[in-house]
CSV table of C-alpha atoms in Angstrom, one decimal:
chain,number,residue,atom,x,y,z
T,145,UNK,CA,-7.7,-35.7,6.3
T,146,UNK,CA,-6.1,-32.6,7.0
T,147,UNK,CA,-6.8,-30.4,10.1
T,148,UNK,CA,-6.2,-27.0,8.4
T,149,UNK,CA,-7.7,-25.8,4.9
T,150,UNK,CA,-6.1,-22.9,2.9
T,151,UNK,CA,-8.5,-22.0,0.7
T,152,UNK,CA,-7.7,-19.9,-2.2
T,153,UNK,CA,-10.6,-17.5,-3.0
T,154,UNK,CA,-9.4,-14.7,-5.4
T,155,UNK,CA,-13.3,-13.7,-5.6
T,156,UNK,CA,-13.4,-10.5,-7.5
T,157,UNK,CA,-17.4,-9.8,-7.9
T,158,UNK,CA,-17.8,-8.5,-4.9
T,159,UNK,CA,-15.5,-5.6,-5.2
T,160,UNK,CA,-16.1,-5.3,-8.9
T,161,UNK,CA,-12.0,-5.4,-8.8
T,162,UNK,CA,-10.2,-7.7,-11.5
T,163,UNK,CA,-7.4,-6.9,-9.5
T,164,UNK,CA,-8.5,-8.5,-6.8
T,165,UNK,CA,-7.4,-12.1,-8.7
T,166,UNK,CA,-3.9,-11.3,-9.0
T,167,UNK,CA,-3.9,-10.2,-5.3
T,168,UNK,CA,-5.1,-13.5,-4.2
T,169,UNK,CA,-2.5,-15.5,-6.4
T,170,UNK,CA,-0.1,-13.4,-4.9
T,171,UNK,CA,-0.9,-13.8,-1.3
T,172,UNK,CA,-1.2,-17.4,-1.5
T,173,UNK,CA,2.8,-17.7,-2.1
T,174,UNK,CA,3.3,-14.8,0.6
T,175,UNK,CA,1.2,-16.3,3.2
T,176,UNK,CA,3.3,-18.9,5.4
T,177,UNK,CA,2.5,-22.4,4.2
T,178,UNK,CA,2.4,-25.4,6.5
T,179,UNK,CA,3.0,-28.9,4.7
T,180,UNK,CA,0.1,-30.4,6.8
T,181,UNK,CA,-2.4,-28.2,5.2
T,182,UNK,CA,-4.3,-28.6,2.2
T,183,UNK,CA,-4.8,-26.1,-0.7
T,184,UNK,CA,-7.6,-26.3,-2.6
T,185,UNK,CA,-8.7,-23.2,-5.3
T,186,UNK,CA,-11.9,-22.0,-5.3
T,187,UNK,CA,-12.9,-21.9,-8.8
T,188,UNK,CA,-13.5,-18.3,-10.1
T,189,UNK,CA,-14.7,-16.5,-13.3
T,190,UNK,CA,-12.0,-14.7,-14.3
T,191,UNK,CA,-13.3,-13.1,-17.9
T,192,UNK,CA,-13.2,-9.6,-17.2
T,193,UNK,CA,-14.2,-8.4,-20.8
T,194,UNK,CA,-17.9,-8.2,-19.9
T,195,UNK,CA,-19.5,-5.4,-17.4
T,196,UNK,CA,-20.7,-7.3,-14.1
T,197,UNK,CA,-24.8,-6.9,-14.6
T,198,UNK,CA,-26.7,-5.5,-11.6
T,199,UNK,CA,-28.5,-8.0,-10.0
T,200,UNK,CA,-31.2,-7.7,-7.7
T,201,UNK,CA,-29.3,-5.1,-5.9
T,202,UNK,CA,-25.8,-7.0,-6.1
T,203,UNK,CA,-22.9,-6.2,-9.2
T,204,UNK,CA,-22.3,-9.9,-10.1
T,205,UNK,CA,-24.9,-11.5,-7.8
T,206,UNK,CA,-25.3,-14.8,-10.0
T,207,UNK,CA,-21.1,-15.6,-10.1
T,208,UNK,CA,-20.7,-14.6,-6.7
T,209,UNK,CA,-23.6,-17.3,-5.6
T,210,UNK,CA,-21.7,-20.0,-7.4
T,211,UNK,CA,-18.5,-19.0,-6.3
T,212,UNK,CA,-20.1,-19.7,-2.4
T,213,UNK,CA,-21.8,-22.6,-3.3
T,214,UNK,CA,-18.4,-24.1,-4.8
T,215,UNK,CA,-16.6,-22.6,-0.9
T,216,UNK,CA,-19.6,-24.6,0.8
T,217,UNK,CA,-19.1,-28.0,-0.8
T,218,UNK,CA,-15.4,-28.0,-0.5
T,219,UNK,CA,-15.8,-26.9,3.2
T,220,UNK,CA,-18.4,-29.9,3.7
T,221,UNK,CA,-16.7,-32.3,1.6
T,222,UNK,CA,-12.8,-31.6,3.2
T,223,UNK,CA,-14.3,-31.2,7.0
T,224,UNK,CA,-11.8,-29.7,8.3
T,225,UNK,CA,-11.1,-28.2,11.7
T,226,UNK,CA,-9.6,-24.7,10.5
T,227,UNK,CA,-9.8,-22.7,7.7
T,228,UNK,CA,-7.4,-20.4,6.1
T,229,UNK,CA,-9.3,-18.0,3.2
T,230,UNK,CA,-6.8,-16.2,1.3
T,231,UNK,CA,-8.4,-13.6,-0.9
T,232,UNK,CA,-10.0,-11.9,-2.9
T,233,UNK,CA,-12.6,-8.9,-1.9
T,234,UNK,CA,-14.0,-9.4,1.5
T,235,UNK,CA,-17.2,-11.4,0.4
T,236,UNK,CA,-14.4,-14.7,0.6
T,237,UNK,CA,-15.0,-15.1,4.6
T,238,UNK,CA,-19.2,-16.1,4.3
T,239,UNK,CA,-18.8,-19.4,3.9
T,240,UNK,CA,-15.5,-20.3,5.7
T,241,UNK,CA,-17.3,-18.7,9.3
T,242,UNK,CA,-20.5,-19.9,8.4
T,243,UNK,CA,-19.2,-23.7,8.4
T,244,UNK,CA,-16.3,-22.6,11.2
T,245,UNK,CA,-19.8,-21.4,13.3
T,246,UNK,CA,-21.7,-25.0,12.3
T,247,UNK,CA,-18.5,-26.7,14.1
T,248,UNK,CA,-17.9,-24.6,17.3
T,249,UNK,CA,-21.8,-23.2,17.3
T,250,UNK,CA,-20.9,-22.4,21.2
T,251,UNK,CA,-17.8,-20.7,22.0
T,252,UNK,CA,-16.8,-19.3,17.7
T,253,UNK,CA,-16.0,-15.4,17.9
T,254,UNK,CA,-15.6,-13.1,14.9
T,255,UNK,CA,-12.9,-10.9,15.2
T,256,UNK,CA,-13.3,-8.5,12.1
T,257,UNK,CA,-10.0,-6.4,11.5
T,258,UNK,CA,-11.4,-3.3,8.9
T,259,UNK,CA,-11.7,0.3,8.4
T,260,UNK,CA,-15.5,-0.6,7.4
T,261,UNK,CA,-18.1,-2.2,8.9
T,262,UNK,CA,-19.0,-4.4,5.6
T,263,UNK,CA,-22.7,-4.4,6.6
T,264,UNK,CA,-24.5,-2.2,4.2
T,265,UNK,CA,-27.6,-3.5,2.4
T,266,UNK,CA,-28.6,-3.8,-0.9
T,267,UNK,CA,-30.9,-0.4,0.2
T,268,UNK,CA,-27.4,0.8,1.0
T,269,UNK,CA,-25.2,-0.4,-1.6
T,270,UNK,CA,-24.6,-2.9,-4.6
T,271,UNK,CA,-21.0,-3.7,-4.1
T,272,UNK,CA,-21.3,-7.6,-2.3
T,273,UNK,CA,-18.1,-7.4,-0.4
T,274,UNK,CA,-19.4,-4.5,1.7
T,275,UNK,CA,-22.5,-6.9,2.8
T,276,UNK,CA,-20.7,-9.9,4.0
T,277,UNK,CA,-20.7,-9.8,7.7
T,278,UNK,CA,-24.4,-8.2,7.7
T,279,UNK,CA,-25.3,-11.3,5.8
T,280,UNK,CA,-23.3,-13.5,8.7
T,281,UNK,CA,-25.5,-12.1,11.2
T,282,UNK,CA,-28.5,-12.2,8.8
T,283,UNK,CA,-29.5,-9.0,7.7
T,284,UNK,CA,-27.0,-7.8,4.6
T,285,UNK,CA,-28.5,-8.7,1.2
T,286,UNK,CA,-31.5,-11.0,1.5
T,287,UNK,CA,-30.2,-13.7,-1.2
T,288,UNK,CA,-26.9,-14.2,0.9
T,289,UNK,CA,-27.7,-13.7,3.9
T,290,UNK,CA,-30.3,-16.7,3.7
T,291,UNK,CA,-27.4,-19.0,2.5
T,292,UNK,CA,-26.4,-19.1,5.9
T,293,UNK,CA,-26.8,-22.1,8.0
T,294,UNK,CA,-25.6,-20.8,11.4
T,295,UNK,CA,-25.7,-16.9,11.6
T,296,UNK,CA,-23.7,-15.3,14.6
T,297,UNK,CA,-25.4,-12.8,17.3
T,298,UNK,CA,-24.1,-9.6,17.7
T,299,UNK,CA,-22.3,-10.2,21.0
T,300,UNK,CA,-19.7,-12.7,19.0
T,301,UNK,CA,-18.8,-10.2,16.8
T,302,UNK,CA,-15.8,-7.4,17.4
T,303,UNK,CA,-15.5,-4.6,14.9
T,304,UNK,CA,-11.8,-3.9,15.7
T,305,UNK,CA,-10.1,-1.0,14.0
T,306,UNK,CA,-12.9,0.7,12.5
T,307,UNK,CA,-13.0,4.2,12.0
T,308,UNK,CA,-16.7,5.0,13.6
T,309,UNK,CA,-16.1,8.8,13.5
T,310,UNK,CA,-16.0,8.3,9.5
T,311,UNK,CA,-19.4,6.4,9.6
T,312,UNK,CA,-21.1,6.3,6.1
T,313,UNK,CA,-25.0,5.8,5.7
T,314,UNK,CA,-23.9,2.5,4.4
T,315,UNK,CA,-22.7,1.8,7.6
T,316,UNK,CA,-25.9,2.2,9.6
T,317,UNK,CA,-25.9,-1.0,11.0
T,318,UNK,CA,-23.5,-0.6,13.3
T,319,UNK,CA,-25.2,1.6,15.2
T,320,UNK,CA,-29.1,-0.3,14.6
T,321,UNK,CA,-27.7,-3.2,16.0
T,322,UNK,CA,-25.6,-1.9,19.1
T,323,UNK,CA,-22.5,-3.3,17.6
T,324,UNK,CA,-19.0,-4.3,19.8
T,325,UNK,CA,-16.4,-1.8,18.2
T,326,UNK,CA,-13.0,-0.6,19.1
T,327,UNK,CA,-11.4,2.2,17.3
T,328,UNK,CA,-7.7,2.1,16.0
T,329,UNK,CA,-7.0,4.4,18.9
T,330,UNK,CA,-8.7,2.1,21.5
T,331,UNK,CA,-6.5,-0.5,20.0
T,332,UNK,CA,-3.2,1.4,19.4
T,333,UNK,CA,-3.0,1.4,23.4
T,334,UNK,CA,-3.1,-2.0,23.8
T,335,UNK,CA,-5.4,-5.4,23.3
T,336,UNK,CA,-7.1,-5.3,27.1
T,337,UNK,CA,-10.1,-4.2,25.5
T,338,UNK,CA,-10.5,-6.9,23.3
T,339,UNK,CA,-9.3,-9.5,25.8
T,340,UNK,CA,-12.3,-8.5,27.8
T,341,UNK,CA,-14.7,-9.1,25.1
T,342,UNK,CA,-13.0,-12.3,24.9
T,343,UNK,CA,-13.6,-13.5,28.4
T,344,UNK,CA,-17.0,-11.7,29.3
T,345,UNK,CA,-18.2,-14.0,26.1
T,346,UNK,CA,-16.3,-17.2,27.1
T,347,UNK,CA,-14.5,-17.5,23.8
T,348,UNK,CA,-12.8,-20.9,23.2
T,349,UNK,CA,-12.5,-20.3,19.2
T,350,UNK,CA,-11.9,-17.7,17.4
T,351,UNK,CA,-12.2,-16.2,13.3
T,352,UNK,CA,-10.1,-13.4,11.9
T,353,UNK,CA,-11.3,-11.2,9.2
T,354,UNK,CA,-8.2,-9.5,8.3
T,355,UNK,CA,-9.1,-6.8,5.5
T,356,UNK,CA,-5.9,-5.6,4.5
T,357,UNK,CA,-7.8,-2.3,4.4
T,358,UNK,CA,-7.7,-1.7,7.7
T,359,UNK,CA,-3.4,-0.4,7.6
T,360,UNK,CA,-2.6,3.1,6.9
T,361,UNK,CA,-1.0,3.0,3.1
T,362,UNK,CA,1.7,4.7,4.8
T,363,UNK,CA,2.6,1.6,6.3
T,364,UNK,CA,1.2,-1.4,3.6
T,365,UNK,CA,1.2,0.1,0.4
T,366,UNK,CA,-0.4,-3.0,-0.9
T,367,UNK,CA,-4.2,-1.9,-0.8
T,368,UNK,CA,-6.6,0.0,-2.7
T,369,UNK,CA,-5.6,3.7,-1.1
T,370,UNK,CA,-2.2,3.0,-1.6
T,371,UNK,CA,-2.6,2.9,-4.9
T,372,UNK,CA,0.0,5.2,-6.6
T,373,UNK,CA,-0.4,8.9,-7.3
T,374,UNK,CA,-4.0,8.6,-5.9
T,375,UNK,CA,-5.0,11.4,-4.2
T,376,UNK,CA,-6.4,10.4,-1.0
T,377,UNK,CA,-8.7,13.7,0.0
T,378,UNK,CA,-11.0,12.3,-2.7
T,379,UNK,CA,-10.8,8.7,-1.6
T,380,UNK,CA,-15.0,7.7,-1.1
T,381,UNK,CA,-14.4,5.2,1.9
T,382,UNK,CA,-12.5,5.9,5.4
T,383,UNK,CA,-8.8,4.8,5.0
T,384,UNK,CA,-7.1,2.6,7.9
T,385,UNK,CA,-4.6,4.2,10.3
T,386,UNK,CA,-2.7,0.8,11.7
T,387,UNK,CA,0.1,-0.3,11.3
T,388,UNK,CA,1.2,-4.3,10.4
T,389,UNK,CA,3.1,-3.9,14.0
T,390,UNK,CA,-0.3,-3.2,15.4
T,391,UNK,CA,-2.4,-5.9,14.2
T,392,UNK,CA,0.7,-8.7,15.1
T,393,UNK,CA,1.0,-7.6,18.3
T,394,UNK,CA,-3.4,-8.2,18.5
T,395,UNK,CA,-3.4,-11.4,17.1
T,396,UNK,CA,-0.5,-12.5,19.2
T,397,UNK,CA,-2.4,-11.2,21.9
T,398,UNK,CA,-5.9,-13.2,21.2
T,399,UNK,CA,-3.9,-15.9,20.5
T,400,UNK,CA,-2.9,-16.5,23.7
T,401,UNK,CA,-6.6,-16.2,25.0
T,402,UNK,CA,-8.2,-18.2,22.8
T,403,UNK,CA,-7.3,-20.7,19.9
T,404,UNK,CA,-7.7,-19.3,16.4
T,405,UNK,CA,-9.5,-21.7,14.0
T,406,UNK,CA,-10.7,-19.1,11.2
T,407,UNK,CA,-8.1,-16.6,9.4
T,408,UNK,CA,-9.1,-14.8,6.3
T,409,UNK,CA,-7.1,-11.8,4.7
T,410,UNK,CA,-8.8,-9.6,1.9
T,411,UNK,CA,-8.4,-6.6,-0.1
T,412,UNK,CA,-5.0,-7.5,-1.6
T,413,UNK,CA,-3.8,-4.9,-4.4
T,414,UNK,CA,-0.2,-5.2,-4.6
T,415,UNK,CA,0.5,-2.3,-6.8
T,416,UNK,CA,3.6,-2.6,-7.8
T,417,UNK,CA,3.8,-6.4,-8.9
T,418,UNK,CA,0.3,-5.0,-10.7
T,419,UNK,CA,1.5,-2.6,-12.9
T,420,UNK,CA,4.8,-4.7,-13.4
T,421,UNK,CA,2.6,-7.0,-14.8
T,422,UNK,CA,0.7,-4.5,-16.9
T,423,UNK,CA,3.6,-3.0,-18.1
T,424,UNK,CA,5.2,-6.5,-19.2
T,425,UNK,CA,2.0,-7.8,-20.9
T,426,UNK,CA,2.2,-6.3,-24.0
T,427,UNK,CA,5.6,-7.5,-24.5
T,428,UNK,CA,6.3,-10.2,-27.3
T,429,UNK,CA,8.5,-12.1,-26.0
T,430,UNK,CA,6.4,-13.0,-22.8
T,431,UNK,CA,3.8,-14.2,-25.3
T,432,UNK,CA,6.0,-16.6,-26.9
């Protein structure tokens, strides 16, 4: 049995983003790769010639249900003591904290690296990927939010990096539920903020949400505002301002602190392999 899962989640649904497969592919060769871990695919439906159906407040509710219930079993079944998610929107780290919570339920922290908060409601919005941590601490949408088995408390979650002075009414929760943020500025000084949280909440493990979102595209072009010739004044959600520098120098940091059991990175659009792709598709000789 191995210690470590990789789990390859290129989960689409929750971001209504067919891209959001090829991202996934693509960041399971990037992502170092350890020969004592095990890779195992999470098995997604990939037709995208059929508009996702609203359901009961969720675009693709009934796939994205399935999708988790597959992420649970394997989790279960495989046991293991960390979990790597490589994704995918950011609906792909539910079940991996979930189970990561059911196995340290004591001393698990969420460290959840974003622009966004990701805890609308299905009052708030119908996108799933902008639910997920709301539904780890049990309020999201109701129908995943009651899938999970071990919800965390608001004191074991860090919002680091998020833009609060952007705040959507999507984003109300953050402020209903008196939730631990630091801002990208807080952060740019250096981690002794988030060490604190750390030690106040006597933190042996901890789980990274790493939404790629949370860079300036000026730095990783590789996400949805760096998408080319896009002009960002019109772009509907805040866009990040770190830099990949940054965030190694804050997980180094926690690292030291505390061991890290749970790492999932979402929100991969690599943009240029993307429209290679595209452009190479039609092509006859690649069909051949």
């Amino acid at each position: 049995m191995s210690k470590t899962l990789r789990l390859v989640f290129p989960q689409w649904q929750g971001g209504n983003n067919p891209n959001y497969v090829f991202g996934s592919e693509l960041l399971s060769h990037i992502v170092p790769q350890s020969n004592k871990a095990e890779t195992i695919r999470v098995t997604v439906e990939k037709d995208f010639s059929q508009e996702l159906p609203l359901e009961n407040g969720v675009i693709g509710e009934s796939g994205l249900l399935e999708q988790l219930a597959e992420a649970e079993r394997i989790l279960a079944e495989k046991a293991p003591e960390k979990v790597i998610t490589l994704g995918g929107d950011c609906s792909i780290s539910q079940a991996p904290f979930d189970y990561l919570h059911g196995r340290y339920p004591e001393s698990l922290g969420i460290l959840w690296l974003d622009a966004h908060s990701d805890m609308s409601t299905i009052k708030d919005s119908t996108r799933g990927h902008m639910m997920v941590l709301g539904n780890l601490l049990g309020h999201g949408a109701p129908q995943f939010s009651e899938k999970v088995q071990h919800p965390f408390k608001v004191e074991q979650v860090m919002l680091a990096g998020l833009k609060y002075e952007e705040l959507r009414p999507c984003d109300h929760q953050v402020d209903d539920l008196k939730m631990n943020y630091l801002t990208p500025a807080e952060l740019a000084e250096d981690s002794q903020l988030l060490i604190e949280w750390i030690n106040q909440n006597q933190f042996k493990q901890l789980a990274i949400h790493f939404d790629l979102d949370v860079l300036s595209p000026q730095d990783f072009r590789s996400i949805n505002p760096g998408k080319p010739n896009l002009d960002l004044e019109k772009f509907p959600a805040p866009i990040g301002t770190m830099t990949l520098d940054q965030i190694g120098g804050i997980i180094q940091d926690v690292s030291e602190k505390t061991e890290i059991v749970g790492f999932s990175i979402g929100e991969h659009l690599p943009w240029d392999a993307i429209n290679l792709r595209r452009t190479l598709e039609s092509v006859e000789i690649f069909k051949e």
